[in-house]
Amino acid sequence: MTVEVEVAVPGRARVGEGPVWDAGAGRLHWVDIPAGHLHTSDPATGRTTTIELPTLVGAAVPRRGGGFAAATAEGFATVGPDGSMTVRHAVLPDGERMNDAKCDRSGRLWAGSTAMDFQPGKGALHVLMPDWTSRVVLDGLALPNGLDWSPDGRTFYLADSIAGEISAFDTEPGSTTISRRRTLFRIPAHSGMPDGLTVDASGCLWVAVWGGDRLARISPDGDLLGEIPMPVHQPSSCAFGGPLLDVLYVTSAREGLDLPDGDPAGSVYALDRPGAVGRPSTAFAG
């Protein structure tokens, strides 16, 4: 696949992650996990404002009432428009943290947790309800990462990076129950790991391949439809944005790489009209 890739938001994120397009504000929200930074970027100007949180932050999504719901080292927190953070639901022990997270169409926040050393079996998938109660939907994971749903809401997708697998599950629209797990796609360890992902309006998955210098587009049947080379070794996640949802924004990471100061790794990249359009994001309902 031949698509022009440009830097949309210059940056030096250690681990940029969790992009989500806020259509109402016309802004892209994303995080730097180990730095505890919650960024809000205007791709039209390249300007970014940053909230510095006192903890690791795997992802943050807008709340319907304003501010953000965040998946943090402790569990789940609120972040006010003024940048103040309150841990609302501490569900994780020391040595673990939340990772990627995304809201379903009902406004519930799904988030994967992982051990800090990514020990297999320690990771889990959680769902946070609007009343700030939560439950574990799936355990026994290593590094749960990209997650999303098919356009009809009947298939749930989840990447486990350490395992190198993207799994598909049966579900129902509005349900928090998933079943019939099967492997949709595997990425061999020598060519990278599946990281963050998004599902486009036609039902295909766009997957950032960490350590693989590329994005992959995968059909709902698990066929590799194409790959897009990225000018960064560690693309980390992706989300459609822009007024027409026809721009694919891709976060990236510098962590663990020996790079010169001027290297753009850690920036947010943009793929304009990559051959698909996305779907609107949903704010957390709590």
Short mmCIF file of N, CA and C in Angstrom, two decimals, residues 98-219:
data_model
loop_
_atom_site.label_atom_id
_atom_site.label_comp_id
_atom_site.label_asym_id
_atom_site.label_seq_id
_atom_site.Cartn_x
_atom_site.Cartn_y
_atom_site.Cartn_z
N MET A 98 -2.42 -0.24 34.13
CA MET A 98 -3.30 -0.30 32.98
C MET A 98 -2.51 0.03 31.71
N ASN A 99 -3.00 -0.49 30.60
CA ASN A 99 -2.37 -0.24 29.31
C ASN A 99 -3.42 0.41 28.39
N ASP A 100 -3.64 -0.13 27.23
CA ASP A 100 -4.55 0.49 26.28
C ASP A 100 -5.99 0.41 26.77
N ALA A 101 -6.82 1.35 26.32
CA ALA A 101 -8.22 1.39 26.75
C ALA A 101 -9.05 2.08 25.67
N LYS A 102 -10.33 1.73 25.62
CA LYS A 102 -11.23 2.31 24.63
C LYS A 102 -12.67 2.14 25.10
N CYS A 103 -13.52 3.11 24.75
CA CYS A 103 -14.93 3.04 25.11
C CYS A 103 -15.73 2.29 24.06
N ASP A 104 -16.69 1.50 24.53
CA ASP A 104 -17.63 0.87 23.60
C ASP A 104 -18.75 1.86 23.29
N ARG A 105 -19.69 1.46 22.44
CA ARG A 105 -20.75 2.38 22.00
C ARG A 105 -21.72 2.73 23.11
N SER A 106 -21.69 2.00 24.22
CA SER A 106 -22.54 2.31 25.36
C SER A 106 -21.85 3.23 26.36
N GLY A 107 -20.61 3.63 26.07
CA GLY A 107 -19.89 4.53 26.95
C GLY A 107 -19.21 3.86 28.12
N ARG A 108 -18.95 2.55 28.02
CA ARG A 108 -18.18 1.84 29.04
C ARG A 108 -16.73 1.76 28.60
N LEU A 109 -15.81 1.86 29.57
CA LEU A 109 -14.39 1.89 29.26
C LEU A 109 -13.78 0.51 29.46
N TRP A 110 -13.25 -0.05 28.38
CA TRP A 110 -12.55 -1.33 28.42
C TRP A 110 -11.05 -1.06 28.45
N ALA A 111 -10.35 -1.75 29.34
CA ALA A 111 -8.92 -1.50 29.49
C ALA A 111 -8.18 -2.79 29.82
N GLY A 112 -7.00 -2.93 29.25
CA GLY A 112 -6.14 -4.06 29.55
C GLY A 112 -5.14 -3.70 30.63
N SER A 113 -4.89 -4.61 31.55
CA SER A 113 -3.85 -4.41 32.56
C SER A 113 -2.72 -5.40 32.34
N THR A 114 -1.54 -5.03 32.81
CA THR A 114 -0.35 -5.85 32.60
C THR A 114 0.58 -5.73 33.78
N ALA A 115 1.39 -6.76 34.01
CA ALA A 115 2.48 -6.64 34.99
C ALA A 115 3.56 -5.72 34.41
N MET A 116 4.24 -5.01 35.28
CA MET A 116 5.27 -4.09 34.82
C MET A 116 6.37 -4.81 34.05
N ASP A 117 6.59 -6.09 34.38
CA ASP A 117 7.60 -6.87 33.66
C ASP A 117 6.98 -7.73 32.55
N PHE A 118 5.68 -7.51 32.27
CA PHE A 118 4.95 -8.21 31.21
C PHE A 118 4.93 -9.73 31.40
N GLN A 119 4.90 -10.17 32.65
CA GLN A 119 4.88 -11.61 32.94
C GLN A 119 3.62 -12.24 32.37
N PRO A 120 3.76 -13.28 31.55
CA PRO A 120 2.58 -13.94 30.98
C PRO A 120 1.63 -14.44 32.07
N GLY A 121 0.36 -14.28 31.84
CA GLY A 121 -0.67 -14.72 32.78
C GLY A 121 -1.11 -13.67 33.77
N LYS A 122 -0.33 -12.59 33.93
CA LYS A 122 -0.66 -11.55 34.90
C LYS A 122 -1.59 -10.49 34.33
N GLY A 123 -1.72 -10.44 33.01
CA GLY A 123 -2.55 -9.42 32.40
C GLY A 123 -4.02 -9.80 32.38
N ALA A 124 -4.87 -8.78 32.26
CA ALA A 124 -6.32 -9.01 32.26
C ALA A 124 -7.01 -7.91 31.48
N LEU A 125 -8.24 -8.21 31.07
CA LEU A 125 -9.10 -7.24 30.40
C LEU A 125 -10.21 -6.85 31.37
N HIS A 126 -10.36 -5.55 31.61
CA HIS A 126 -11.35 -5.02 32.54
C HIS A 126 -12.38 -4.20 31.77
N VAL A 127 -13.58 -4.08 32.33
CA VAL A 127 -14.56 -3.13 31.81
C VAL A 127 -15.06 -2.28 32.97
N LEU A 128 -14.99 -0.95 32.77
CA LEU A 128 -15.42 0.02 33.77
C LEU A 128 -16.81 0.53 33.38
N MET A 129 -17.76 0.40 34.29
CA MET A 129 -19.13 0.82 34.03
C MET A 129 -19.29 2.30 34.36
N PRO A 130 -20.34 2.94 33.85
CA PRO A 130 -20.56 4.36 34.15
C PRO A 130 -20.72 4.67 35.63
N ASP A 131 -21.11 3.68 36.46
CA ASP A 131 -21.21 3.92 37.90
C ASP A 131 -19.89 3.70 38.63
N TRP A 132 -18.82 3.50 37.87
CA TRP A 132 -17.45 3.32 38.38
C TRP A 132 -17.25 2.00 39.12
N THR A 133 -18.06 1.03 38.84
CA THR A 133 -17.75 -0.34 39.21
C THR A 133 -17.11 -1.02 38.00
N SER A 134 -16.37 -2.08 38.25
CA SER A 134 -15.71 -2.76 37.14
C SER A 134 -15.67 -4.25 37.40
N ARG A 135 -15.37 -4.99 36.35
CA ARG A 135 -15.15 -6.42 36.50
C ARG A 135 -14.10 -6.86 35.49
N VAL A 136 -13.49 -8.01 35.76
CA VAL A 136 -12.53 -8.61 34.84
C VAL A 136 -13.30 -9.45 33.83
N VAL A 137 -13.13 -9.13 32.57
CA VAL A 137 -13.81 -9.86 31.50
C VAL A 137 -12.99 -11.07 31.06
N LEU A 138 -11.66 -10.92 31.09
CA LEU A 138 -10.77 -11.99 30.62
C LEU A 138 -9.46 -11.87 31.35
N ASP A 139 -8.92 -13.01 31.85
CA ASP A 139 -7.62 -12.97 32.51
C ASP A 139 -6.66 -13.91 31.79
N GLY A 140 -5.47 -14.09 32.38
CA GLY A 140 -4.49 -14.99 31.81
C GLY A 140 -3.74 -14.41 30.62
N LEU A 141 -3.71 -13.09 30.48
CA LEU A 141 -3.04 -12.44 29.36
C LEU A 141 -1.63 -12.01 29.76
N ALA A 142 -0.88 -11.48 28.81
CA ALA A 142 0.45 -10.96 29.10
C ALA A 142 0.45 -9.44 28.96
N LEU A 143 0.31 -8.96 27.74
CA LEU A 143 0.29 -7.52 27.48
C LEU A 143 -0.89 -7.19 26.58
N PRO A 144 -2.12 -7.13 27.17
CA PRO A 144 -3.29 -6.77 26.35
C PRO A 144 -3.12 -5.37 25.81
N ASN A 145 -3.40 -5.22 24.53
CA ASN A 145 -3.11 -3.96 23.87
C ASN A 145 -4.31 -3.52 23.04
N GLY A 146 -4.12 -3.31 21.72
CA GLY A 146 -5.19 -2.77 20.91
C GLY A 146 -6.50 -3.53 21.05
N LEU A 147 -7.61 -2.78 21.12
CA LEU A 147 -8.93 -3.40 21.25
C LEU A 147 -9.95 -2.55 20.49
N ASP A 148 -10.94 -3.22 19.93
CA ASP A 148 -12.01 -2.53 19.22
C ASP A 148 -13.09 -3.53 18.87
N TRP A 149 -14.19 -3.02 18.27
CA TRP A 149 -15.34 -3.83 17.92
C TRP A 149 -15.62 -3.72 16.43
N SER A 150 -16.25 -4.73 15.87
CA SER A 150 -16.70 -4.67 14.49
C SER A 150 -17.81 -3.62 14.38
N PRO A 151 -18.06 -3.09 13.18
CA PRO A 151 -19.11 -2.07 13.03
C PRO A 151 -20.49 -2.52 13.51
N ASP A 152 -20.80 -3.82 13.39
CA ASP A 152 -22.12 -4.28 13.85
C ASP A 152 -22.14 -4.65 15.33
N GLY A 153 -21.00 -4.52 16.00
CA GLY A 153 -20.93 -4.78 17.43
C GLY A 153 -20.96 -6.24 17.82
N ARG A 154 -20.80 -7.15 16.86
CA ARG A 154 -20.91 -8.58 17.16
C ARG A 154 -19.57 -9.30 17.26
N THR A 155 -18.48 -8.58 17.02
CA THR A 155 -17.15 -9.17 17.17
C THR A 155 -16.27 -8.19 17.94
N PHE A 156 -15.56 -8.70 18.92
CA PHE A 156 -14.61 -7.92 19.71
C PHE A 156 -13.21 -8.39 19.37
N TYR A 157 -12.30 -7.45 19.21
CA TYR A 157 -10.91 -7.77 18.87
C TYR A 157 -9.98 -7.31 19.99
N LEU A 158 -8.95 -8.11 20.24
CA LEU A 158 -7.98 -7.79 21.28
C LEU A 158 -6.61 -8.31 20.88
N ALA A 159 -5.60 -7.44 20.94
CA ALA A 159 -4.22 -7.87 20.70
C ALA A 159 -3.53 -8.18 22.02
N ASP A 160 -2.77 -9.26 22.06
CA ASP A 160 -1.86 -9.55 23.17
C ASP A 160 -0.46 -9.49 22.58
N SER A 161 0.25 -8.41 22.87
CA SER A 161 1.51 -8.14 22.17
C SER A 161 2.56 -9.21 22.41
N ILE A 162 2.73 -9.62 23.65
CA ILE A 162 3.77 -10.59 23.96
C ILE A 162 3.49 -11.91 23.25
N ALA A 163 2.24 -12.30 23.17
CA ALA A 163 1.87 -13.53 22.47
C ALA A 163 1.94 -13.38 20.96
N GLY A 164 1.97 -12.14 20.47
CA GLY A 164 2.03 -11.90 19.03
C GLY A 164 0.73 -12.20 18.31
N GLU A 165 -0.39 -12.14 19.04
CA GLU A 165 -1.68 -12.56 18.48
C GLU A 165 -2.73 -11.46 18.57
N ILE A 166 -3.60 -11.45 17.58
CA ILE A 166 -4.84 -10.69 17.66
C ILE A 166 -5.97 -11.71 17.71
N SER A 167 -6.76 -11.62 18.77
CA SER A 167 -7.88 -12.55 18.96
C SER A 167 -9.19 -11.90 18.59
N ALA A 168 -10.13 -12.70 18.13
CA ALA A 168 -11.50 -12.27 17.88
C ALA A 168 -12.43 -13.04 18.81
N PHE A 169 -13.49 -12.39 19.26
CA PHE A 169 -14.46 -12.98 20.17
C PHE A 169 -15.87 -12.68 19.66
N ASP A 170 -16.78 -13.56 19.94
CA ASP A 170 -18.20 -13.26 19.71
C ASP A 170 -18.72 -12.39 20.86
N THR A 171 -19.60 -11.47 20.52
CA THR A 171 -20.27 -10.66 21.52
C THR A 171 -21.59 -10.17 20.92
N GLU A 172 -22.31 -9.38 21.68
CA GLU A 172 -23.56 -8.78 21.20
C GLU A 172 -23.50 -7.28 21.42
N PRO A 173 -24.15 -6.50 20.58
CA PRO A 173 -24.16 -5.04 20.80
C PRO A 173 -24.66 -4.70 22.19
N GLY A 174 -23.90 -3.89 22.90
CA GLY A 174 -24.29 -3.49 24.24
C GLY A 174 -23.92 -4.46 25.34
N SER A 175 -23.32 -5.61 24.98
CA SER A 175 -22.99 -6.64 25.97
C SER A 175 -21.57 -6.45 26.50
N THR A 176 -21.33 -6.91 27.73
CA THR A 176 -19.96 -6.99 28.26
C THR A 176 -19.49 -8.43 28.36
N THR A 177 -20.16 -9.32 27.66
CA THR A 177 -19.77 -10.72 27.62
C THR A 177 -19.12 -11.03 26.28
N ILE A 178 -17.97 -11.69 26.32
CA ILE A 178 -17.29 -12.13 25.10
C ILE A 178 -17.08 -13.64 25.18
N SER A 179 -17.09 -14.30 24.02
CA SER A 179 -17.01 -15.76 24.00
C SER A 179 -16.37 -16.22 22.69
N ARG A 180 -16.14 -17.51 22.61
CA ARG A 180 -15.61 -18.17 21.42
C ARG A 180 -14.33 -17.48 20.91
N ARG A 181 -13.36 -17.45 21.78
CA ARG A 181 -12.08 -16.83 21.41
C ARG A 181 -11.40 -17.65 20.34
N ARG A 182 -10.88 -16.95 19.32
CA ARG A 182 -10.08 -17.60 18.28
C ARG A 182 -9.01 -16.63 17.80
N THR A 183 -7.93 -17.18 17.27
CA THR A 183 -6.84 -16.35 16.76
C THR A 183 -7.19 -15.84 15.38
N LEU A 184 -7.24 -14.53 15.25
CA LEU A 184 -7.53 -13.91 13.96
C LEU A 184 -6.27 -13.76 13.12
N PHE A 185 -5.16 -13.37 13.78
CA PHE A 185 -3.93 -13.06 13.04
C PHE A 185 -2.75 -13.17 13.98
N ARG A 186 -1.64 -13.65 13.46
CA ARG A 186 -0.39 -13.76 14.21
C ARG A 186 0.69 -12.93 13.53
N ILE A 187 1.54 -12.32 14.33
CA ILE A 187 2.71 -11.63 13.82
C ILE A 187 3.94 -12.33 14.39
N PRO A 188 4.80 -12.90 13.53
CA PRO A 188 5.98 -13.61 14.03
C PRO A 188 6.86 -12.68 14.86
N ALA A 189 7.43 -13.21 15.93
CA ALA A 189 8.20 -12.39 16.86
C ALA A 189 9.35 -11.66 16.19
N HIS A 190 9.94 -12.27 15.15
CA HIS A 190 11.09 -11.64 14.51
C HIS A 190 10.71 -10.41 13.69
N SER A 191 9.40 -10.20 13.46
CA SER A 191 9.00 -9.07 12.62
C SER A 191 8.17 -8.03 13.37
N GLY A 192 8.16 -8.10 14.70
CA GLY A 192 7.46 -7.11 15.50
C GLY A 192 6.33 -7.71 16.33
N MET A 193 5.56 -6.83 16.98
CA MET A 193 4.45 -7.25 17.84
C MET A 193 3.21 -6.42 17.52
N PRO A 194 2.03 -7.03 17.57
CA PRO A 194 0.81 -6.24 17.39
C PRO A 194 0.59 -5.33 18.59
N ASP A 195 0.40 -4.06 18.32
CA ASP A 195 0.21 -3.07 19.39
C ASP A 195 -1.20 -2.50 19.27
N GLY A 196 -1.34 -1.19 19.30
CA GLY A 196 -2.65 -0.59 19.23
C GLY A 196 -3.32 -0.81 17.89
N LEU A 197 -4.66 -0.80 17.88
CA LEU A 197 -5.38 -1.03 16.63
C LEU A 197 -6.67 -0.25 16.62
N THR A 198 -7.22 -0.11 15.42
CA THR A 198 -8.54 0.47 15.24
C THR A 198 -9.25 -0.26 14.11
N VAL A 199 -10.58 -0.27 14.15
CA VAL A 199 -11.38 -0.90 13.12
C VAL A 199 -12.04 0.19 12.28
N ASP A 200 -11.90 0.10 10.96
CA ASP A 200 -12.48 1.13 10.09
C ASP A 200 -13.96 0.85 9.82
N ALA A 201 -14.58 1.75 9.06
CA ALA A 201 -16.02 1.66 8.83
C ALA A 201 -16.43 0.44 8.02
N SER A 202 -15.47 -0.15 7.28
CA SER A 202 -15.77 -1.36 6.51
C SER A 202 -15.52 -2.63 7.30
N GLY A 203 -15.00 -2.50 8.53
CA GLY A 203 -14.77 -3.67 9.37
C GLY A 203 -13.37 -4.21 9.37
N CYS A 204 -12.45 -3.56 8.66
CA CYS A 204 -11.06 -4.02 8.62
C CYS A 204 -10.27 -3.43 9.79
N LEU A 205 -9.26 -4.18 10.23
CA LEU A 205 -8.43 -3.75 11.35
C LEU A 205 -7.16 -3.09 10.82
N TRP A 206 -6.78 -1.97 11.43
CA TRP A 206 -5.51 -1.31 11.20
C TRP A 206 -4.68 -1.49 12.46
N VAL A 207 -3.51 -2.10 12.33
CA VAL A 207 -2.71 -2.50 13.48
C VAL A 207 -1.32 -1.89 13.40
N ALA A 208 -0.91 -1.22 14.48
CA ALA A 208 0.46 -0.74 14.58
C ALA A 208 1.36 -1.90 14.98
N VAL A 209 2.42 -2.14 14.22
CA VAL A 209 3.33 -3.25 14.51
C VAL A 209 4.57 -2.69 15.19
N TRP A 210 4.60 -2.81 16.51
CA TRP A 210 5.71 -2.32 17.33
C TRP A 210 6.97 -3.10 16.99
N GLY A 211 8.05 -2.38 16.75
CA GLY A 211 9.30 -3.03 16.38
C GLY A 211 9.32 -3.55 14.97
N GLY A 212 8.30 -3.19 14.19
CA GLY A 212 8.18 -3.71 12.83
C GLY A 212 8.12 -2.65 11.76
N ASP A 213 8.22 -1.36 12.14
CA ASP A 213 8.30 -0.25 11.17
C ASP A 213 7.12 -0.20 10.22
N ARG A 214 5.92 -0.61 10.67
CA ARG A 214 4.82 -0.67 9.70
C ARG A 214 3.47 -0.71 10.39
N LEU A 215 2.44 -0.44 9.57
CA LEU A 215 1.06 -0.72 9.92
C LEU A 215 0.58 -1.87 9.06
N ALA A 216 -0.33 -2.66 9.59
CA ALA A 216 -0.93 -3.75 8.82
C ALA A 216 -2.44 -3.54 8.77
N ARG A 217 -3.03 -3.81 7.61
CA ARG A 217 -4.48 -3.80 7.48
C ARG A 217 -4.95 -5.24 7.30
N ILE A 218 -5.88 -5.67 8.16
CA ILE A 218 -6.30 -7.06 8.23
C ILE A 218 -7.81 -7.12 8.04
N SER A 219 -8.26 -8.07 7.25
CA SER A 219 -9.69 -8.22 7.01
C SER A 219 -10.36 -8.87 8.22
#
